[in-house]
Amino acid sequence: MTSIDATQWRDLDPGARMLMGPGPSDVPARVLQAMSSPTVGHLDPYFLSVMEETQTLLRQMFQTENRLTIPVSGTGSAGMEACFVNLVEPGDTVLVAVNGVFGTRMCDIVNRLGAHLVRVDAPWGRAIDAADVEQAARSHDVKLVAVVHAETSTGVLQPLDELAAIARDAGALFLVDTVTSLGGVEVAVDRWGVDAVYSGTQKCLSCPPGLAPVSLGDRALAALDARRSPVVSWYLDMSMVREYWGAERKYHHTAPVNMIYALREALRLVAEEGLRARFARHLLNHRALVAGVEAMGLAMLVPESERLVTLNTIRIPEGAADVATRRALLSRYGIEIGGGLGSLAGAVWRVGIMGASSTERHVLTFLAALETVLREQGVAIAGNGLEAADAVYAAARVD
Ligand SMILES: *Cc1c(COP(=O)(O)O)cnc(C)c1O
């Protein structure tokens, strides 16, 4: 047997970061501490009470009474897949409204499931027109309408009430991706009439990546119960997973115990802040960021009325080097931002101000660092970004 030389492996030391990309966001020390609490068995009575509390907190987060509200084991994409594999069967017709990368990913999953895809496209960087969805829903026998609430690839917030009504009128289930909205902007599952919803932990909840909060309402559960064929994914089959999270506590797979500790703590932090205050904080930091960016002479991709406050897409200005700018922000200031995805690669920067990364310190530090890096590249800076952002904060302090 070859011996392993343990001395060559050093301690982990990633260094300090300000995570302002499309996720993960900064994780508060309390969440990391909760995560390092002693691991217990996944059927230990102590853990069962932690599960109950986490479910209660998640229901408050989603503003729902849905019993089946749980963190699915896996990242946001596992939440997406869980919703589709449970609600869609081969031959079903699924309408997906697409205006970015994550809507495209939904289409990929629908195709893999052998369902009939009806795709409604809107330009990337714009909200989806409800009239287009209505027309498509009218001309097909649709079982499910799916849409992304907060398109992280473009920075667009999709209004949901009209789409929910269209889905309901068509007799279809309404499925929503809230990965980049939950915990940063309002998600009102019951009031809006959302039947199935999923999210992720590492965006506006400021928990490490690893869990996907999912909530299924009565209509979604009825569709699950009425399936003609078994769910194609054994791991994500909610008819079995729900028996572990329900009164039966029946073993299905080992819950990621310490990740659930972390999520519970992240949700407790949200509860302490309060939803209203939390959403107001995200809005204020977004407004300050935009004021700063625009004062510097840079342009936002998305029209003001359709902007997502938690993820901001800034057009890369003439003369600026995309990759070199992001590399300089990271190596010199520890600031992570995202590049463009898909058709927006090289055209925009994606700046996340989510959860613990949505603070005045993050916004002002980012603006100062960006200005410094751009100036060095010879990019003309029109005006004082810090002053413009500070004016937004000063006005909010007076209010
Ligand atoms: C990040 C993201 C996902 C995927 O989540 P992962 O945790 O990366 O698997 C899905 N939808 C949206 C809108 C996202 O922003």
Coordinates of C-alpha atoms and ligand atoms in Angstrom, one line a residue:
M1 CA 0.0 0.0 0.0
T2 CA 1.4 3.4 -0.9
S3 CA 1.6 5.8 2.1
I4 CA -0.1 9.1 2.0
D5 CA 2.1 12.1 2.9
A6 CA -0.2 14.3 5.0
T7 CA 2.3 17.0 5.4
Q8 CA 1.8 18.4 1.9
W9 CA -1.8 19.3 2.5
R10 CA -2.1 22.7 4.2
D11 CA -5.0 24.0 6.2
L12 CA -7.8 25.6 4.2
D13 CA -7.4 29.3 4.1
P14 CA -9.6 30.9 1.4
G15 CA -9.1 34.5 2.7
A16 CA -11.7 37.2 3.1
R17 CA -14.2 37.8 0.3
M18 CA -17.1 40.0 -0.4
L19 CA -19.4 37.7 -2.4
M20 CA -21.3 40.0 -4.8
G21 CA -21.8 37.5 -7.7
P22 CA -24.9 35.5 -8.6
G23 CA -24.4 33.4 -5.5
P24 CA -23.2 32.2 -3.1
S25 CA -23.5 35.4 -1.0
D26 CA -21.6 36.1 2.2
V27 CA -22.5 33.6 5.0
P28 CA -22.9 35.1 8.5
A29 CA -20.7 33.7 11.2
R30 CA -23.8 32.5 13.1
V31 CA -24.7 30.3 10.2
L32 CA -21.2 28.8 10.0
Q33 CA -21.2 28.2 13.8
A34 CA -24.6 26.5 13.6
M35 CA -23.2 24.3 10.9
S36 CA -20.4 23.1 13.1
S37 CA -22.7 22.0 15.9
P38 CA -22.4 18.3 16.7
T39 CA -23.8 16.0 14.1
V40 CA -26.7 13.8 15.4
G41 CA -28.5 11.0 13.8
H42 CA -31.1 11.9 11.1
L43 CA -33.8 10.2 13.1
D44 CA -32.6 11.5 16.5
P45 CA -35.4 13.2 18.4
Y46 CA -33.4 16.3 18.7
F47 CA -33.0 16.4 14.9
L48 CA -36.7 15.8 14.3
S49 CA -37.4 19.0 16.3
V50 CA -34.9 20.8 14.2
M51 CA -36.7 19.6 11.1
E52 CA -40.0 20.8 12.4
E53 CA -38.6 24.2 13.2
T54 CA -37.0 24.5 9.8
Q55 CA -40.2 23.6 8.1
T56 CA -42.1 26.2 10.1
L57 CA -39.5 28.9 9.3
L58 CA -39.6 27.9 5.6
R59 CA -43.4 28.3 5.5
Q60 CA -43.1 31.8 6.9
M61 CA -40.4 32.5 4.3
F62 CA -42.6 31.3 1.4
Q63 CA -45.8 32.8 3.0
T64 CA -47.6 29.5 2.7
E65 CA -49.5 27.0 4.8
N66 CA -48.4 24.1 2.6
R67 CA -47.6 21.1 4.7
L68 CA -45.1 19.8 2.2
T69 CA -42.5 22.6 2.6
I70 CA -39.1 21.1 3.0
P71 CA -35.4 21.6 2.1
V72 CA -34.6 19.1 -0.7
S73 CA -31.1 17.6 -0.4
G74 CA -29.2 19.3 -3.2
T75 CA -28.7 22.8 -4.6
G76 CA -31.3 25.0 -6.3
S77 CA -31.1 22.9 -9.5
A78 CA -32.2 19.8 -7.4
G79 CA -35.2 21.9 -6.4
M80 CA -36.0 22.6 -10.0
E81 CA -35.6 19.0 -11.0
A82 CA -37.6 17.8 -8.0
C83 CA -40.6 19.9 -9.0
F84 CA -40.5 18.8 -12.7
V85 CA -39.9 15.1 -12.1
N86 CA -42.8 14.9 -9.6
L87 CA -45.3 16.9 -11.5
V88 CA -44.6 16.0 -15.1
E89 CA -45.1 12.6 -16.9
P90 CA -44.2 11.5 -20.4
G91 CA -46.7 13.0 -22.9
D92 CA -47.8 15.9 -20.6
T93 CA -47.8 19.4 -22.1
V94 CA -45.7 21.9 -20.2
L95 CA -45.5 25.6 -20.9
V96 CA -42.2 27.3 -20.0
A97 CA -41.8 31.0 -20.3
V98 CA -38.2 31.8 -21.0
N99 CA -36.2 35.0 -20.7
G100 CA -32.8 33.8 -19.6
V101 CA -30.6 30.8 -18.7
F102 CA -32.7 29.3 -16.0
G103 CA -35.9 29.2 -18.1
T104 CA -33.8 27.5 -20.7
R105 CA -32.7 24.9 -18.1
M106 CA -36.3 24.2 -17.3
C107 CA -36.9 23.4 -21.0
D108 CA -34.0 21.0 -21.0
I109 CA -35.6 19.1 -18.0
V110 CA -39.0 19.1 -19.6
N111 CA -37.5 17.6 -22.8
R112 CA -35.6 14.9 -20.8
L113 CA -38.9 13.9 -19.2
G114 CA -40.5 13.1 -22.5
A115 CA -43.1 15.8 -22.1
H116 CA -44.4 18.1 -24.9
L117 CA -42.8 21.5 -24.4
V118 CA -44.6 24.7 -25.3
R119 CA -42.0 27.4 -25.1
V120 CA -42.8 31.2 -24.9
D121 CA -39.8 33.4 -25.3
A122 CA -39.2 37.0 -24.3
P123 CA -36.0 39.0 -25.0
W124 CA -33.2 38.4 -22.4
G125 CA -33.2 41.4 -20.1
R126 CA -37.0 42.0 -20.3
A127 CA -40.0 40.6 -18.4
I128 CA -42.2 38.1 -20.1
D129 CA -45.4 39.5 -21.6
A130 CA -48.4 37.8 -19.9
A131 CA -50.4 38.1 -23.1
D132 CA -48.0 35.8 -24.9
V133 CA -48.3 33.2 -22.2
E134 CA -52.1 33.5 -22.2
Q135 CA -52.2 32.9 -26.0
A136 CA -50.0 29.8 -25.7
A137 CA -52.0 28.5 -22.8
R138 CA -55.2 28.9 -24.7
S139 CA -54.0 27.0 -27.8
H140 CA -52.7 23.9 -25.9
D141 CA -53.9 21.5 -23.2
V142 CA -51.3 22.6 -20.7
K143 CA -50.7 20.6 -17.4
L144 CA -48.1 23.0 -16.0
V145 CA -47.0 26.5 -16.5
A146 CA -43.4 27.2 -15.3
V147 CA -41.6 30.5 -14.9
V148 CA -38.5 32.0 -13.2
H149 CA -39.4 34.8 -10.7
A150 CA -35.9 36.3 -10.5
E151 CA -33.8 35.6 -13.6
T152 CA -30.3 35.6 -12.2
S153 CA -28.8 35.5 -15.7
T154 CA -30.4 38.9 -16.7
G155 CA -31.5 40.7 -13.6
V156 CA -35.2 40.7 -14.4
L157 CA -38.0 40.3 -11.8
Q158 CA -41.0 38.7 -13.3
P159 CA -44.5 39.8 -12.0
L160 CA -46.4 36.6 -11.1
D161 CA -50.0 37.4 -10.3
E162 CA -51.2 37.6 -13.9
L163 CA -49.3 34.5 -14.9
A164 CA -50.8 32.6 -11.9
A165 CA -54.3 33.6 -13.1
I166 CA -53.6 32.5 -16.6
A167 CA -52.3 29.1 -15.4
R168 CA -55.4 28.6 -13.2
D169 CA -57.8 29.6 -16.0
A170 CA -56.1 27.0 -18.2
G171 CA -56.5 24.4 -15.5
A172 CA -52.8 24.1 -15.2
L173 CA -50.4 24.0 -12.2
F174 CA -48.2 27.0 -11.7
L175 CA -44.5 26.3 -10.9
V176 CA -42.1 29.1 -10.0
D177 CA -38.3 29.3 -9.5
T178 CA -37.6 31.6 -6.6
V179 CA -33.9 30.8 -6.2
T180 CA -32.8 34.5 -6.4
S181 CA -35.9 36.1 -4.9
L182 CA -36.6 34.1 -1.7
G183 CA -35.3 36.2 1.2
G184 CA -34.6 39.3 -0.9
V185 CA -37.9 40.2 -2.4
E186 CA -41.4 39.1 -1.5
V187 CA -42.5 35.6 -2.4
A188 CA -46.2 35.1 -1.4
V189 CA -47.0 31.5 -2.5
D190 CA -50.5 31.3 -1.1
R191 CA -51.7 34.8 -2.0
W192 CA -50.3 34.6 -5.5
G193 CA -51.7 31.1 -6.1
V194 CA -48.4 29.3 -6.8
D195 CA -48.8 25.5 -6.7
A196 CA -45.1 24.5 -6.7
V197 CA -42.1 26.5 -5.8
Y198 CA -38.4 25.9 -5.2
S199 CA -35.4 28.0 -4.1
G200 CA -31.8 27.6 -3.1
T201 CA -30.0 28.4 0.1
Q202 CA -26.9 30.3 -1.1
K203 CA -28.5 33.4 -2.7
C204 CA -30.7 35.7 -0.6
L205 CA -30.8 33.4 2.4
S206 CA -27.0 33.6 2.8
C207 CA -26.5 30.0 3.8
P208 CA -23.9 27.9 2.0
P209 CA -25.0 26.1 -1.1
G210 CA -26.4 22.6 -0.6
L211 CA -30.2 22.7 0.0
A212 CA -33.2 23.6 -2.1
P213 CA -36.3 24.7 -0.2
V214 CA -39.4 23.3 -2.0
S215 CA -43.1 23.8 -1.3
L216 CA -45.9 21.9 -2.9
G217 CA -49.5 22.9 -2.5
D218 CA -52.7 20.7 -2.6
R219 CA -53.2 20.9 -6.3
A220 CA -49.6 19.8 -6.9
L221 CA -49.9 17.0 -4.4
A222 CA -53.1 15.9 -6.1
A223 CA -51.2 15.7 -9.4
L224 CA -48.5 13.7 -7.7
D225 CA -51.0 11.3 -6.3
A226 CA -52.8 10.9 -9.6
R227 CA -49.6 9.9 -11.5
R228 CA -50.0 7.0 -14.0
S229 CA -46.2 6.3 -13.9
P230 CA -43.6 6.3 -11.1
V231 CA -41.5 9.4 -10.6
V232 CA -38.4 8.8 -12.8
S233 CA -36.0 10.0 -10.1
W234 CA -35.8 7.7 -7.0
Y235 CA -33.9 10.3 -5.0
L236 CA -36.2 13.2 -5.6
D237 CA -39.5 11.3 -5.5
M238 CA -41.6 13.4 -3.2
S239 CA -44.1 10.6 -2.5
M240 CA -41.3 8.9 -0.6
V241 CA -39.4 12.0 0.6
R242 CA -42.6 13.3 2.2
E243 CA -42.8 10.3 4.4
Y244 CA -39.5 11.1 6.0
W245 CA -40.5 14.8 6.6
G246 CA -44.0 13.8 7.6
A247 CA -45.3 12.0 10.7
E248 CA -44.0 8.7 9.5
R249 CA -40.4 9.7 9.7
K250 CA -39.7 6.9 7.4
Y251 CA -36.0 6.6 6.3
H252 CA -35.5 7.5 2.6
H253 CA -32.1 9.0 2.4
T254 CA -29.9 10.5 5.2
A255 CA -30.7 14.1 5.6
P256 CA -27.7 16.4 5.4
V257 CA -28.0 17.2 9.1
N258 CA -25.4 20.0 9.4
M259 CA -26.7 21.8 6.3
I260 CA -30.2 21.8 7.9
Y261 CA -28.7 23.3 11.0
A262 CA -27.2 26.0 8.8
L263 CA -30.5 26.7 7.0
R264 CA -32.4 26.9 10.3
E265 CA -30.0 29.5 11.5
A266 CA -30.1 31.5 8.3
L267 CA -33.9 31.5 8.5
R268 CA -33.8 32.5 12.2
L269 CA -31.7 35.5 11.1
V270 CA -34.4 36.4 8.5
A271 CA -37.1 36.1 11.2
E272 CA -35.1 38.3 13.6
E273 CA -34.8 41.0 10.9
G274 CA -38.4 40.6 9.7
L275 CA -39.5 40.2 6.1
R276 CA -40.5 43.8 5.5
A277 CA -37.3 45.2 6.9
R278 CA -35.3 42.7 4.9
F279 CA -37.0 43.5 1.6
A280 CA -36.6 47.3 2.3
R281 CA -32.8 46.7 2.9
H282 CA -32.4 44.9 -0.4
L283 CA -34.3 47.7 -2.2
L284 CA -32.3 50.5 -0.6
N285 CA -28.9 48.8 -1.5
H286 CA -30.1 48.2 -5.0
R287 CA -31.1 51.9 -5.4
A288 CA -27.8 53.1 -4.1
L289 CA -25.9 50.7 -6.3
V290 CA -27.8 51.8 -9.4
A291 CA -27.4 55.5 -8.5
G292 CA -23.6 55.0 -8.2
V293 CA -23.2 53.0 -11.4
E294 CA -25.3 55.5 -13.4
A295 CA -23.5 58.5 -12.0
M296 CA -20.2 56.9 -13.2
G297 CA -21.7 56.8 -16.7
L298 CA -22.4 53.1 -16.8
A299 CA -25.7 51.7 -17.9
M300 CA -28.0 49.0 -16.5
L301 CA -29.2 46.3 -18.8
V302 CA -32.8 46.1 -17.6
P303 CA -35.4 48.9 -17.8
E304 CA -36.0 50.4 -14.3
S305 CA -39.5 49.0 -13.9
E306 CA -38.4 45.4 -14.5
R307 CA -35.2 45.3 -12.4
L308 CA -34.5 42.6 -9.9
V309 CA -33.1 44.3 -6.8
T310 CA -31.0 41.3 -5.7
L311 CA -29.1 40.8 -9.0
N312 CA -28.0 43.8 -11.0
T313 CA -26.8 43.5 -14.5
I314 CA -24.4 46.4 -15.6
R315 CA -23.5 46.8 -19.2
I316 CA -19.7 46.5 -19.6
P317 CA -18.6 49.9 -20.8
E318 CA -16.6 50.6 -23.9
G319 CA -12.9 50.0 -23.4
A320 CA -13.3 47.9 -20.3
A321 CA -11.9 44.3 -20.2
D322 CA -14.5 41.9 -18.8
V323 CA -12.3 39.2 -17.4
A324 CA -9.4 41.4 -16.3
T325 CA -11.8 43.7 -14.4
R326 CA -13.4 40.8 -12.5
R327 CA -10.0 39.3 -11.8
A328 CA -8.7 42.6 -10.4
L329 CA -11.7 43.1 -8.2
L330 CA -11.2 39.6 -6.8
S331 CA -7.4 39.5 -6.4
R332 CA -7.0 43.1 -5.1
Y333 CA -10.1 43.7 -3.2
G334 CA -11.6 40.2 -2.5
I335 CA -14.7 41.2 -4.3
E336 CA -16.5 38.6 -6.4
I337 CA -18.9 39.6 -9.1
G338 CA -20.3 37.5 -12.0
G339 CA -19.8 37.7 -15.7
G340 CA -22.6 37.4 -18.3
L341 CA -24.1 34.0 -19.1
G342 CA -25.2 32.7 -22.4
S343 CA -25.9 35.4 -25.0
L344 CA -24.9 38.1 -22.4
A345 CA -21.4 36.7 -21.9
G346 CA -18.9 39.6 -22.3
A347 CA -21.7 42.1 -22.4
V348 CA -22.7 42.5 -18.7
W349 CA -21.4 42.1 -15.2
R350 CA -23.8 40.6 -12.7
V351 CA -23.6 42.1 -9.3
G352 CA -25.5 40.3 -6.5
I353 CA -26.5 42.2 -3.4
M354 CA -28.2 39.3 -1.6
G355 CA -28.7 38.5 2.0
A356 CA -25.6 39.3 4.1
S357 CA -24.0 40.8 1.0
S358 CA -26.7 43.5 0.8
T359 CA -25.1 46.2 2.9
E360 CA -23.9 49.8 2.5
R361 CA -20.4 48.6 3.0
H362 CA -20.6 46.1 0.1
V363 CA -22.2 48.7 -2.2
L364 CA -19.7 51.5 -1.5
T365 CA -16.7 49.3 -1.5
F366 CA -17.7 47.8 -4.8
L367 CA -18.3 51.2 -6.4
A368 CA -14.9 52.5 -5.2
A369 CA -13.1 49.4 -6.4
L370 CA -14.8 49.3 -9.8
E371 CA -14.0 53.0 -10.4
T372 CA -10.4 52.4 -9.5
V373 CA -10.0 49.4 -11.8
L374 CA -11.9 51.1 -14.7
R375 CA -9.8 54.3 -14.5
E376 CA -6.6 52.2 -14.7
Q377 CA -8.0 50.8 -18.0
G378 CA -8.5 54.3 -19.3
V379 CA -12.3 54.0 -19.2
A380 CA -13.8 57.5 -18.8
I381 CA -15.8 57.9 -15.6
A382 CA -18.5 60.5 -16.0
G383 CA -19.2 61.4 -12.4
N384 CA -18.9 60.6 -8.7
G385 CA -20.5 57.2 -8.1
L386 CA -19.8 57.1 -4.3
E387 CA -21.4 60.5 -3.8
A388 CA -24.5 59.5 -5.7
A389 CA -24.8 56.3 -3.8
D390 CA -24.2 58.1 -0.5
A391 CA -27.0 60.5 -1.3
V392 CA -29.4 57.6 -1.5
Y393 CA -28.3 56.4 1.9
A394 CA -28.4 59.9 3.4
A395 CA -32.0 60.4 2.1
A396 CA -33.1 57.1 3.6
R397 CA -31.6 58.0 7.0
V398 CA -33.7 61.2 7.0
D399 CA -36.9 59.4 6.1
Ligands
LIG1 C1 -28.7 29.7 -9.0 C2 -30.0 29.4 -9.7 C3 -30.5 28.1 -10.0 C4 -29.6 26.9 -9.7 O1 -29.2 26.8 -8.4 P1 -27.9 26.0 -8.1 O2 -27.8 26.1 -6.6 O3 -26.8 26.6 -8.8 O4 -28.1 24.6 -8.5 C5 -31.7 28.0 -10.5 N1 -32.5 29.0 -10.8 C6 -32.1 30.3 -10.6 C7 -32.9 31.4 -11.0 C8 -30.8 30.5 -10.1 O5 -30.4 31.8 -9.9

